[in-house]
Amino acid sequence: MRTADLSVKQSHRKRAPALQQIKRNWGLYLLLLPAVILLLLFAYIPMYGIVIAFKDYSPALGIGGSPWAGLKYFEKFFNSYQFDTTIKNTLILSLYSLATFPIPIMLALMINQMRENRFKRFFQTVTYMPHFISTVVMVGLLLILLSPSTGLIGHIYRLFGAEAPNLMGSPGLFSSVYVWSDVWQHTGWDSIIFIAALSAVSPSLYEAATMDGASRWQKIWYIDLPMLMPTAVTLLILRVGSLLGVGFEKVYLMQNNLNISSSEVISTYVYKIGMLSSQYSFSSAINLANTIINFILLIMVNEISKKYSKNSLW
């Protein structure tokens, strides 16, 4: 009884400071309330709809009235002829994109080494401006520039008397066009967080390194890179956690009948099954399986990072 009473008293003591803090800062919590409500309404409450992945969902019967189907649609996806294709294409695009992860770090290091502030600001602005181009416009630019008949690539090849390849229609080149256009569009924007991390480095470290005779490359290797590692590891964990979550819009807009064999990924397949074929339960099962795999990868990579680098999300 005494032990139970002590535990109750300790729990009350822990709750009391938290309640006092909320009362003391009630204005800040009031400002936070709309964001919490929106998060609940649009992120958590809709998760109830996940149950249709385990039902033979019919819009006429509703979610509650539709009969249970168990794991029927998960088995259907794992046994379908599209399973190998969609998983392979998604992994190729994801791993290819993951391989370009160091590029924003290198750009941040290069910008950090610029001494002329006016040129530095101009260069940084130019590199992150493509980020604001919408996906539809970006794909439209790719179609125009890479057209073998009327595009820039076609004109360059004809100058040398050669026939231009159809880059947008080639299954083998689809992943390269997708990834490197993404690199051009988002590298400048992704480098901002690394530039911010480098701005926190104390100038005294550079001064001490200069006094010791360190070269510019040695300063980058022994000062800049160690300072960037915690930020880089955190972002890498988040990237791996969405490994199978290749963006839908750009892939779908770049798809055509010629490159469909290498451009059909999980997200586009889910859209076609769910929205175009009205197989809601089947598409929900595919998407849920994708989410579970991503969540498992996130946990695994976070634990590996915690063990070997002492940096983790939690």
PDB file of C-alpha atoms in Angstrom:
ATOM      1  CA  MET A   1       0.000   0.000   0.000  1.00  0.00           C
ATOM      2  CA  ARG A   2       2.806   2.399   0.899  1.00  0.00           C
ATOM      3  CA  THR A   3       4.566   1.650  -2.378  1.00  0.00           C
ATOM      4  CA  ALA A   4       1.347   2.314  -4.295  1.00  0.00           C
ATOM      5  CA  ASP A   5       0.792   5.562  -2.400  1.00  0.00           C
ATOM      6  CA  LEU A   6       4.353   6.687  -3.167  1.00  0.00           C
ATOM      7  CA  SER A   7       3.929   5.959  -6.892  1.00  0.00           C
ATOM      8  CA  VAL A   8       0.647   7.897  -6.967  1.00  0.00           C
ATOM      9  CA  LYS A   9       2.282  10.856  -5.220  1.00  0.00           C
ATOM     10  CA  GLN A  10       5.223  10.798  -7.668  1.00  0.00           C
ATOM     11  CA  SER A  11       2.870  10.730 -10.649  1.00  0.00           C
ATOM     12  CA  HIS A  12       0.961  13.695  -9.206  1.00  0.00           C
ATOM     13  CA  ARG A  13       4.228  15.551  -8.722  1.00  0.00           C
ATOM     14  CA  LYS A  14       5.166  14.939 -12.366  1.00  0.00           C
ATOM     15  CA  ARG A  15       1.766  16.094 -13.590  1.00  0.00           C
ATOM     16  CA  ALA A  16       1.679  19.214 -11.452  1.00  0.00           C
ATOM     17  CA  PRO A  17       4.638  21.015 -13.117  1.00  0.00           C
ATOM     18  CA  ALA A  18       3.234  20.143 -16.562  1.00  0.00           C
ATOM     19  CA  LEU A  19      -0.185  21.561 -15.669  1.00  0.00           C
ATOM     20  CA  GLN A  20       1.437  24.645 -14.146  1.00  0.00           C
ATOM     21  CA  GLN A  21       3.473  25.140 -17.294  1.00  0.00           C
ATOM     22  CA  ILE A  22       0.344  24.914 -19.461  1.00  0.00           C
ATOM     23  CA  LYS A  23      -1.472  27.421 -17.218  1.00  0.00           C
ATOM     24  CA  ARG A  24       1.533  29.735 -17.251  1.00  0.00           C
ATOM     25  CA  ASN A  25       1.884  29.608 -21.062  1.00  0.00           C
ATOM     26  CA  TRP A  26      -1.784  29.195 -21.982  1.00  0.00           C
ATOM     27  CA  GLY A  27      -1.469  31.824 -24.711  1.00  0.00           C
ATOM     28  CA  LEU A  28       1.193  29.839 -26.573  1.00  0.00           C
ATOM     29  CA  TYR A  29      -0.842  26.635 -26.298  1.00  0.00           C
ATOM     30  CA  LEU A  30      -3.871  28.534 -27.591  1.00  0.00           C
ATOM     31  CA  LEU A  31      -1.864  29.563 -30.665  1.00  0.00           C
ATOM     32  CA  LEU A  32      -0.827  25.926 -31.109  1.00  0.00           C
ATOM     33  CA  LEU A  33      -4.420  24.655 -30.878  1.00  0.00           C
ATOM     34  CA  PRO A  34      -5.483  25.394 -34.525  1.00  0.00           C
ATOM     35  CA  ALA A  35      -2.456  23.499 -35.859  1.00  0.00           C
ATOM     36  CA  VAL A  36      -3.230  20.536 -33.586  1.00  0.00           C
ATOM     37  CA  ILE A  37      -6.870  20.526 -34.708  1.00  0.00           C
ATOM     38  CA  LEU A  38      -5.881  20.603 -38.383  1.00  0.00           C
ATOM     39  CA  LEU A  39      -3.392  17.773 -37.802  1.00  0.00           C
ATOM     40  CA  LEU A  40      -6.063  15.669 -36.147  1.00  0.00           C
ATOM     41  CA  LEU A  41      -8.665  16.399 -38.826  1.00  0.00           C
ATOM     42  CA  PHE A  42      -6.468  15.817 -41.878  1.00  0.00           C
ATOM     43  CA  ALA A  43      -3.776  13.398 -40.656  1.00  0.00           C
ATOM     44  CA  TYR A  44      -5.143  11.176 -37.899  1.00  0.00           C
ATOM     45  CA  ILE A  45      -8.938  10.957 -38.199  1.00  0.00           C
ATOM     46  CA  PRO A  46      -8.761   9.948 -41.921  1.00  0.00           C
ATOM     47  CA  MET A  47      -6.569   7.002 -40.881  1.00  0.00           C
ATOM     48  CA  TYR A  48      -9.829   5.265 -39.962  1.00  0.00           C
ATOM     49  CA  GLY A  49     -10.247   4.716 -43.706  1.00  0.00           C
ATOM     50  CA  ILE A  50      -7.324   2.264 -43.636  1.00  0.00           C
ATOM     51  CA  VAL A  51      -9.795  -0.469 -42.663  1.00  0.00           C
ATOM     52  CA  ILE A  52     -11.097  -0.620 -46.246  1.00  0.00           C
ATOM     53  CA  ALA A  53      -7.840  -2.427 -47.104  1.00  0.00           C
ATOM     54  CA  PHE A  54      -9.257  -5.338 -45.070  1.00  0.00           C
ATOM     55  CA  LYS A  55     -12.800  -5.117 -46.487  1.00  0.00           C
ATOM     56  CA  ASP A  56     -14.675  -5.634 -49.746  1.00  0.00           C
ATOM     57  CA  TYR A  57     -15.473  -1.944 -49.783  1.00  0.00           C
ATOM     58  CA  SER A  58     -18.571  -0.727 -51.566  1.00  0.00           C
ATOM     59  CA  PRO A  59     -19.446   3.003 -51.643  1.00  0.00           C
ATOM     60  CA  ALA A  60     -23.126   2.073 -51.381  1.00  0.00           C
ATOM     61  CA  LEU A  61     -22.575   0.137 -48.140  1.00  0.00           C
ATOM     62  CA  GLY A  62     -19.989   2.499 -46.667  1.00  0.00           C
ATOM     63  CA  ILE A  63     -16.927   1.597 -44.626  1.00  0.00           C
ATOM     64  CA  GLY A  64     -18.889   0.186 -41.694  1.00  0.00           C
ATOM     65  CA  GLY A  65     -21.347  -1.810 -43.794  1.00  0.00           C
ATOM     66  CA  SER A  66     -18.855  -3.406 -46.186  1.00  0.00           C
ATOM     67  CA  PRO A  67     -17.992  -7.062 -45.461  1.00  0.00           C
ATOM     68  CA  TRP A  68     -14.585  -8.031 -44.115  1.00  0.00           C
ATOM     69  CA  ALA A  69     -12.099  -9.542 -46.575  1.00  0.00           C
ATOM     70  CA  GLY A  70      -9.110 -10.151 -44.305  1.00  0.00           C
ATOM     71  CA  LEU A  71      -5.749 -10.187 -46.108  1.00  0.00           C
ATOM     72  CA  LYS A  72      -7.305 -11.007 -49.459  1.00  0.00           C
ATOM     73  CA  TYR A  73      -6.113  -7.865 -51.238  1.00  0.00           C
ATOM     74  CA  PHE A  74      -2.601  -8.004 -49.785  1.00  0.00           C
ATOM     75  CA  GLU A  75      -2.238 -11.543 -51.129  1.00  0.00           C
ATOM     76  CA  LYS A  76      -3.673 -10.395 -54.444  1.00  0.00           C
ATOM     77  CA  PHE A  77      -0.993  -7.710 -54.777  1.00  0.00           C
ATOM     78  CA  PHE A  78       1.883  -9.979 -53.702  1.00  0.00           C
ATOM     79  CA  ASN A  79       0.792 -12.586 -56.237  1.00  0.00           C
ATOM     80  CA  SER A  80       0.011 -10.154 -59.083  1.00  0.00           C
ATOM     81  CA  TYR A  81       2.213  -9.817 -62.173  1.00  0.00           C
ATOM     82  CA  GLN A  82       2.671  -6.099 -61.394  1.00  0.00           C
ATOM     83  CA  PHE A  83       4.251  -6.731 -57.974  1.00  0.00           C
ATOM     84  CA  ASP A  84       7.783  -7.391 -59.233  1.00  0.00           C
ATOM     85  CA  THR A  85       7.621  -4.571 -61.783  1.00  0.00           C
ATOM     86  CA  THR A  86       6.350  -1.868 -59.451  1.00  0.00           C
ATOM     87  CA  ILE A  87       8.680  -2.822 -56.582  1.00  0.00           C
ATOM     88  CA  LYS A  88      11.710  -2.985 -58.899  1.00  0.00           C
ATOM     89  CA  ASN A  89      10.973   0.363 -60.591  1.00  0.00           C
ATOM     90  CA  THR A  90      10.256   2.054 -57.244  1.00  0.00           C
ATOM     91  CA  LEU A  91      13.500   0.764 -55.729  1.00  0.00           C
ATOM     92  CA  ILE A  92      15.543   1.788 -58.776  1.00  0.00           C
ATOM     93  CA  LEU A  93      14.229   5.357 -58.662  1.00  0.00           C
ATOM     94  CA  SER A  94      14.523   5.575 -54.876  1.00  0.00           C
ATOM     95  CA  LEU A  95      18.061   4.198 -54.626  1.00  0.00           C
ATOM     96  CA  TYR A  96      19.188   6.248 -57.627  1.00  0.00           C
ATOM     97  CA  SER A  97      17.807   9.391 -55.958  1.00  0.00           C
ATOM     98  CA  LEU A  98      19.384   8.376 -52.637  1.00  0.00           C
ATOM     99  CA  ALA A  99      22.773   8.100 -54.361  1.00  0.00           C
ATOM    100  CA  THR A 100      22.580  11.829 -55.171  1.00  0.00           C
ATOM    101  CA  PHE A 101      22.146  12.730 -51.478  1.00  0.00           C
ATOM    102  CA  PRO A 102      25.753  14.068 -51.096  1.00  0.00           C
ATOM    103  CA  ILE A 103      25.328  16.619 -53.916  1.00  0.00           C
ATOM    104  CA  PRO A 104      23.566  19.295 -51.762  1.00  0.00           C
ATOM    105  CA  ILE A 105      26.307  18.822 -49.137  1.00  0.00           C
ATOM    106  CA  MET A 106      29.014  19.430 -51.746  1.00  0.00           C
ATOM    107  CA  LEU A 107      27.169  22.494 -53.030  1.00  0.00           C
ATOM    108  CA  ALA A 108      26.861  23.869 -49.477  1.00  0.00           C
ATOM    109  CA  LEU A 109      30.582  23.347 -48.901  1.00  0.00           C
ATOM    110  CA  MET A 110      31.374  25.099 -52.174  1.00  0.00           C
ATOM    111  CA  ILE A 111      29.136  28.076 -51.358  1.00  0.00           C
ATOM    112  CA  ASN A 112      30.628  28.265 -47.862  1.00  0.00           C
ATOM    113  CA  GLN A 113      34.108  28.640 -49.381  1.00  0.00           C
ATOM    114  CA  MET A 114      33.114  31.652 -51.509  1.00  0.00           C
ATOM    115  CA  ARG A 115      34.606  34.853 -50.154  1.00  0.00           C
ATOM    116  CA  GLU A 116      32.860  37.455 -52.344  1.00  0.00           C
ATOM    117  CA  ASN A 117      29.527  37.966 -50.538  1.00  0.00           C
ATOM    118  CA  ARG A 118      27.732  39.578 -53.487  1.00  0.00           C
ATOM    119  CA  PHE A 119      28.585  36.734 -55.858  1.00  0.00           C
ATOM    120  CA  LYS A 120      27.860  34.216 -53.080  1.00  0.00           C
ATOM    121  CA  ARG A 121      24.318  35.531 -52.582  1.00  0.00           C
ATOM    122  CA  PHE A 122      23.728  35.679 -56.347  1.00  0.00           C
ATOM    123  CA  PHE A 123      24.982  32.114 -56.869  1.00  0.00           C
ATOM    124  CA  GLN A 124      22.892  30.767 -53.996  1.00  0.00           C
ATOM    125  CA  THR A 125      19.753  32.501 -55.298  1.00  0.00           C
ATOM    126  CA  VAL A 126      20.280  31.133 -58.817  1.00  0.00           C
ATOM    127  CA  THR A 127      20.757  27.571 -57.548  1.00  0.00           C
ATOM    128  CA  TYR A 128      17.585  27.416 -55.470  1.00  0.00           C
ATOM    129  CA  MET A 129      15.266  29.280 -57.878  1.00  0.00           C
ATOM    130  CA  PRO A 130      14.416  26.115 -59.923  1.00  0.00           C
ATOM    131  CA  HIS A 131      12.823  24.682 -56.763  1.00  0.00           C
ATOM    132  CA  PHE A 132       9.869  27.028 -57.261  1.00  0.00           C
ATOM    133  CA  ILE A 133       9.054  25.661 -60.716  1.00  0.00           C
ATOM    134  CA  SER A 134       5.900  23.540 -60.467  1.00  0.00           C
ATOM    135  CA  THR A 135       6.047  19.857 -61.353  1.00  0.00           C
ATOM    136  CA  VAL A 136       3.761  20.310 -64.375  1.00  0.00           C
ATOM    137  CA  VAL A 137       5.927  23.099 -65.780  1.00  0.00           C
ATOM    138  CA  MET A 138       9.078  21.094 -65.071  1.00  0.00           C
ATOM    139  CA  VAL A 139       7.841  18.069 -66.999  1.00  0.00           C
ATOM    140  CA  GLY A 140       6.664  20.378 -69.796  1.00  0.00           C
ATOM    141  CA  LEU A 141      10.195  21.798 -70.043  1.00  0.00           C
ATOM    142  CA  LEU A 142      11.618  18.285 -70.198  1.00  0.00           C
ATOM    143  CA  LEU A 143       9.237  17.325 -73.001  1.00  0.00           C
ATOM    144  CA  ILE A 144      10.163  20.444 -74.984  1.00  0.00           C
ATOM    145  CA  LEU A 145      13.930  20.314 -74.445  1.00  0.00           C
ATOM    146  CA  LEU A 146      14.322  16.544 -74.919  1.00  0.00           C
ATOM    147  CA  SER A 147      12.044  16.204 -77.949  1.00  0.00           C
ATOM    148  CA  PRO A 148      14.005  14.441 -80.747  1.00  0.00           C
ATOM    149  CA  SER A 149      12.187  16.437 -83.437  1.00  0.00           C
ATOM    150  CA  THR A 150      11.652  19.970 -82.115  1.00  0.00           C
ATOM    151  CA  GLY A 151      13.645  20.091 -78.870  1.00  0.00           C
ATOM    152  CA  LEU A 152      17.092  21.424 -78.056  1.00  0.00           C
ATOM    153  CA  ILE A 153      18.549  17.925 -78.002  1.00  0.00           C
ATOM    154  CA  GLY A 154      17.148  17.232 -81.465  1.00  0.00           C
ATOM    155  CA  HIS A 155      18.664  20.433 -82.897  1.00  0.00           C
ATOM    156  CA  ILE A 156      22.086  19.692 -81.376  1.00  0.00           C
ATOM    157  CA  TYR A 157      22.139  16.177 -82.839  1.00  0.00           C
ATOM    158  CA  ARG A 158      21.075  17.450 -86.276  1.00  0.00           C
ATOM    159  CA  LEU A 159      23.949  19.951 -86.261  1.00  0.00           C
ATOM    160  CA  PHE A 160      26.293  16.964 -86.317  1.00  0.00           C
ATOM    161  CA  GLY A 161      24.184  15.045 -88.823  1.00  0.00           C
ATOM    162  CA  ALA A 162      23.024  12.466 -86.277  1.00  0.00           C
ATOM    163  CA  GLU A 163      19.587  11.239 -85.307  1.00  0.00           C
ATOM    164  CA  ALA A 164      18.511  12.310 -81.804  1.00  0.00           C
ATOM    165  CA  PRO A 165      17.404   9.596 -79.364  1.00  0.00           C
ATOM    166  CA  ASN A 166      13.947   9.726 -77.832  1.00  0.00           C
ATOM    167  CA  LEU A 167      15.043  10.223 -74.231  1.00  0.00           C
ATOM    168  CA  MET A 168      11.506  10.527 -72.843  1.00  0.00           C
ATOM    169  CA  GLY A 169      10.456   7.340 -74.627  1.00  0.00           C
ATOM    170  CA  SER A 170      13.429   5.198 -73.620  1.00  0.00           C
ATOM    171  CA  PRO A 171      12.725   2.806 -70.710  1.00  0.00           C
ATOM    172  CA  GLY A 172      16.431   2.523 -69.900  1.00  0.00           C
ATOM    173  CA  LEU A 173      16.902   6.292 -69.580  1.00  0.00           C
ATOM    174  CA  PHE A 174      13.726   7.113 -67.671  1.00  0.00           C
ATOM    175  CA  SER A 175      15.336   6.866 -64.218  1.00  0.00           C
ATOM    176  CA  SER A 176      18.290   9.062 -65.258  1.00  0.00           C
ATOM    177  CA  VAL A 177      16.037  11.768 -66.712  1.00  0.00           C
ATOM    178  CA  TYR A 178      13.842  11.665 -63.590  1.00  0.00           C
ATOM    179  CA  VAL A 179      16.671  11.777 -61.055  1.00  0.00           C
ATOM    180  CA  TRP A 180      18.982  14.320 -62.697  1.00  0.00           C
ATOM    181  CA  SER A 181      16.159  16.719 -63.474  1.00  0.00           C
ATOM    182  CA  ASP A 182      15.286  16.448 -59.775  1.00  0.00           C
ATOM    183  CA  VAL A 183      18.904  17.161 -58.864  1.00  0.00           C
ATOM    184  CA  TRP A 184      18.915  20.293 -61.029  1.00  0.00           C
ATOM    185  CA  GLN A 185      15.608  21.474 -59.593  1.00  0.00           C
ATOM    186  CA  HIS A 186      16.086  20.802 -55.865  1.00  0.00           C
ATOM    187  CA  THR A 187      19.816  20.675 -55.060  1.00  0.00           C
ATOM    188  CA  GLY A 188      20.066  24.402 -54.363  1.00  0.00           C
ATOM    189  CA  TRP A 189      17.047  24.327 -52.072  1.00  0.00           C
ATOM    190  CA  ASP A 190      18.233  21.192 -50.241  1.00  0.00           C
ATOM    191  CA  SER A 191      21.633  22.793 -49.631  1.00  0.00           C
ATOM    192  CA  ILE A 192      20.115  25.637 -47.571  1.00  0.00           C
ATOM    193  CA  ILE A 193      19.872  23.549 -44.402  1.00  0.00           C
ATOM    194  CA  PHE A 194      23.544  22.539 -44.743  1.00  0.00           C
ATOM    195  CA  ILE A 195      24.581  26.145 -45.329  1.00  0.00           C
ATOM    196  CA  ALA A 196      22.695  27.073 -42.158  1.00  0.00           C
ATOM    197  CA  ALA A 197      24.578  24.350 -40.262  1.00  0.00           C
ATOM    198  CA  LEU A 198      27.910  25.649 -41.572  1.00  0.00           C
ATOM    199  CA  SER A 199      27.041  29.199 -40.524  1.00  0.00           C
ATOM    200  CA  ALA A 200      26.989  27.967 -36.904  1.00  0.00           C
ATOM    201  CA  VAL A 201      30.667  26.942 -37.043  1.00  0.00           C
ATOM    202  CA  SER A 202      32.753  29.180 -34.777  1.00  0.00           C
ATOM    203  CA  PRO A 203      35.285  31.335 -36.706  1.00  0.00           C
ATOM    204  CA  SER A 204      37.807  30.549 -33.968  1.00  0.00           C
ATOM    205  CA  LEU A 205      38.018  26.966 -35.274  1.00  0.00           C
ATOM    206  CA  TYR A 206      39.095  28.219 -38.718  1.00  0.00           C
ATOM    207  CA  GLU A 207      41.541  30.660 -37.133  1.00  0.00           C
ATOM    208  CA  ALA A 208      43.099  27.912 -35.011  1.00  0.00           C
ATOM    209  CA  ALA A 209      43.333  25.627 -38.060  1.00  0.00           C
ATOM    210  CA  THR A 210      45.020  28.417 -40.055  1.00  0.00           C
ATOM    211  CA  MET A 211      47.533  28.970 -37.256  1.00  0.00           C
ATOM    212  CA  ASP A 212      48.323  25.237 -37.338  1.00  0.00           C
ATOM    213  CA  GLY A 213      48.954  25.441 -41.087  1.00  0.00           C
ATOM    214  CA  ALA A 214      45.824  23.585 -42.230  1.00  0.00           C
ATOM    215  CA  SER A 215      44.944  23.850 -45.923  1.00  0.00           C
ATOM    216  CA  ARG A 216      41.461  24.656 -47.224  1.00  0.00           C
ATOM    217  CA  TRP A 217      40.754  20.973 -47.885  1.00  0.00           C
ATOM    218  CA  GLN A 218      41.865  20.046 -44.377  1.00  0.00           C
ATOM    219  CA  LYS A 219      39.504  22.650 -42.904  1.00  0.00           C
ATOM    220  CA  ILE A 220      36.646  21.167 -44.921  1.00  0.00           C
ATOM    221  CA  TRP A 221      37.544  17.614 -43.882  1.00  0.00           C
ATOM    222  CA  TYR A 222      38.200  18.206 -40.181  1.00  0.00           C
ATOM    223  CA  ILE A 223      35.857  21.121 -39.388  1.00  0.00           C
ATOM    224  CA  ASP A 224      33.025  21.474 -41.912  1.00  0.00           C
ATOM    225  CA  LEU A 225      32.174  17.813 -42.518  1.00  0.00           C
ATOM    226  CA  PRO A 226      32.038  16.820 -38.810  1.00  0.00           C
ATOM    227  CA  MET A 227      29.737  19.788 -38.178  1.00  0.00           C
ATOM    228  CA  LEU A 228      27.450  18.657 -41.009  1.00  0.00           C
ATOM    229  CA  MET A 229      27.272  15.002 -39.983  1.00  0.00           C
ATOM    230  CA  PRO A 230      24.388  15.226 -37.427  1.00  0.00           C
ATOM    231  CA  THR A 231      22.220  17.173 -39.911  1.00  0.00           C
ATOM    232  CA  ALA A 232      23.169  14.887 -42.802  1.00  0.00           C
ATOM    233  CA  VAL A 233      22.450  11.702 -40.835  1.00  0.00           C
ATOM    234  CA  THR A 234      19.033  12.980 -39.724  1.00  0.00           C
ATOM    235  CA  LEU A 235      18.044  13.896 -43.286  1.00  0.00           C
ATOM    236  CA  LEU A 236      19.392  10.592 -44.610  1.00  0.00           C
ATOM    237  CA  ILE A 237      17.277   8.641 -42.101  1.00  0.00           C
ATOM    238  CA  LEU A 238      14.196  10.561 -43.240  1.00  0.00           C
ATOM    239  CA  ARG A 239      15.050   9.880 -46.886  1.00  0.00           C
ATOM    240  CA  VAL A 240      15.433   6.153 -46.258  1.00  0.00           C
ATOM    241  CA  GLY A 241      12.171   6.200 -44.302  1.00  0.00           C
ATOM    242  CA  SER A 242      10.380   7.211 -47.503  1.00  0.00           C
ATOM    243  CA  LEU A 243      12.405   4.909 -49.761  1.00  0.00           C
ATOM    244  CA  LEU A 244       9.340   3.407 -51.466  1.00  0.00           C
ATOM    245  CA  GLY A 245       7.440   6.700 -51.457  1.00  0.00           C
ATOM    246  CA  VAL A 246       8.509   7.931 -54.891  1.00  0.00           C
ATOM    247  CA  GLY A 247       6.528  11.049 -55.755  1.00  0.00           C
ATOM    248  CA  PHE A 248       3.433  10.417 -57.844  1.00  0.00           C
ATOM    249  CA  GLU A 249       3.011  13.632 -59.843  1.00  0.00           C
ATOM    250  CA  LYS A 250       6.284  13.793 -61.750  1.00  0.00           C
ATOM    251  CA  VAL A 251       6.438  10.074 -62.532  1.00  0.00           C
ATOM    252  CA  TYR A 252       2.836  10.054 -63.754  1.00  0.00           C
ATOM    253  CA  LEU A 253       3.365  13.108 -65.960  1.00  0.00           C
ATOM    254  CA  MET A 254       6.541  11.628 -67.474  1.00  0.00           C
ATOM    255  CA  GLN A 255       4.886   8.294 -68.248  1.00  0.00           C
ATOM    256  CA  ASN A 256       4.028   7.283 -71.797  1.00  0.00           C
ATOM    257  CA  ASN A 257       3.386   4.043 -73.666  1.00  0.00           C
ATOM    258  CA  LEU A 258       7.065   3.694 -74.563  1.00  0.00           C
ATOM    259  CA  ASN A 259       8.582   3.962 -71.081  1.00  0.00           C
ATOM    260  CA  ILE A 260       5.750   2.406 -69.024  1.00  0.00           C
ATOM    261  CA  SER A 261       7.805  -0.727 -68.336  1.00  0.00           C
ATOM    262  CA  SER A 262      10.289   1.284 -66.241  1.00  0.00           C
ATOM    263  CA  SER A 263       8.061   4.127 -65.028  1.00  0.00           C
ATOM    264  CA  GLU A 264       5.234   2.205 -63.369  1.00  0.00           C
ATOM    265  CA  VAL A 265       5.910   2.688 -59.650  1.00  0.00           C
ATOM    266  CA  ILE A 266       3.781   1.908 -56.593  1.00  0.00           C
ATOM    267  CA  SER A 267       2.206   5.369 -56.365  1.00  0.00           C
ATOM    268  CA  THR A 268       1.102   5.467 -60.012  1.00  0.00           C
ATOM    269  CA  TYR A 269      -0.169   1.888 -59.825  1.00  0.00           C
ATOM    270  CA  VAL A 270      -2.213   2.729 -56.713  1.00  0.00           C
ATOM    271  CA  TYR A 271      -3.729   5.724 -58.517  1.00  0.00           C
ATOM    272  CA  LYS A 272      -4.690   3.690 -61.575  1.00  0.00           C
ATOM    273  CA  ILE A 273      -6.134   0.842 -59.512  1.00  0.00           C
ATOM    274  CA  GLY A 274      -8.015   3.083 -57.092  1.00  0.00           C
ATOM    275  CA  MET A 275      -9.161   6.098 -59.096  1.00  0.00           C
ATOM    276  CA  LEU A 276      -9.335   4.765 -62.651  1.00  0.00           C
ATOM    277  CA  SER A 277     -10.439   1.185 -61.940  1.00  0.00           C
ATOM    278  CA  SER A 278     -12.428   1.934 -58.731  1.00  0.00           C
ATOM    279  CA  GLN A 279     -10.776  -0.947 -56.851  1.00  0.00           C
ATOM    280  CA  TYR A 280     -10.625   0.996 -53.602  1.00  0.00           C
ATOM    281  CA  SER A 281      -9.837  -1.885 -51.253  1.00  0.00           C
ATOM    282  CA  PHE A 282      -7.083  -3.203 -53.506  1.00  0.00           C
ATOM    283  CA  SER A 283      -5.408   0.208 -53.877  1.00  0.00           C
ATOM    284  CA  SER A 284      -5.657   0.848 -50.124  1.00  0.00           C
ATOM    285  CA  ALA A 285      -4.011  -2.505 -49.382  1.00  0.00           C
ATOM    286  CA  ILE A 286      -1.118  -1.698 -51.725  1.00  0.00           C
ATOM    287  CA  ASN A 287      -0.629   1.725 -50.212  1.00  0.00           C
ATOM    288  CA  LEU A 288      -0.810   0.378 -46.645  1.00  0.00           C
ATOM    289  CA  ALA A 289       1.784  -2.308 -47.425  1.00  0.00           C
ATOM    290  CA  ASN A 290       4.026   0.405 -48.879  1.00  0.00           C
ATOM    291  CA  THR A 291       3.622   2.547 -45.751  1.00  0.00           C
ATOM    292  CA  ILE A 292       4.390  -0.369 -43.416  1.00  0.00           C
ATOM    293  CA  ILE A 293       7.586  -1.193 -45.336  1.00  0.00           C
ATOM    294  CA  ASN A 294       8.685   2.454 -45.176  1.00  0.00           C
ATOM    295  CA  PHE A 295       7.984   2.569 -41.433  1.00  0.00           C
ATOM    296  CA  ILE A 296      10.028  -0.597 -40.832  1.00  0.00           C
ATOM    297  CA  LEU A 297      12.919   0.837 -42.872  1.00  0.00           C
ATOM    298  CA  LEU A 298      12.773   4.052 -40.854  1.00  0.00           C
ATOM    299  CA  ILE A 299      12.993   2.148 -37.551  1.00  0.00           C
ATOM    300  CA  MET A 300      15.852  -0.035 -38.798  1.00  0.00           C
ATOM    301  CA  VAL A 301      17.956   2.810 -40.186  1.00  0.00           C
ATOM    302  CA  ASN A 302      17.351   4.917 -37.091  1.00  0.00           C
ATOM    303  CA  GLU A 303      18.549   2.082 -34.819  1.00  0.00           C
ATOM    304  CA  ILE A 304      21.615   1.439 -37.005  1.00  0.00           C
ATOM    305  CA  SER A 305      22.479   5.135 -36.964  1.00  0.00           C
ATOM    306  CA  LYS A 306      22.001   5.303 -33.185  1.00  0.00           C
ATOM    307  CA  LYS A 307      24.335   2.342 -32.701  1.00  0.00           C
ATOM    308  CA  TYR A 308      27.174   3.386 -35.018  1.00  0.00           C
ATOM    309  CA  SER A 309      27.043   7.190 -35.269  1.00  0.00           C
ATOM    310  CA  LYS A 310      25.237   8.214 -32.049  1.00  0.00           C
ATOM    311  CA  ASN A 311      22.873  10.333 -34.195  1.00  0.00           C
ATOM    312  CA  SER A 312      19.201   9.406 -34.474  1.00  0.00           C
ATOM    313  CA  LEU A 313      15.687  10.804 -34.663  1.00  0.00           C
ATOM    314  CA  TRP A 314      14.811   9.524 -31.186  1.00  0.00           C
TER     315      TRP A 314
END
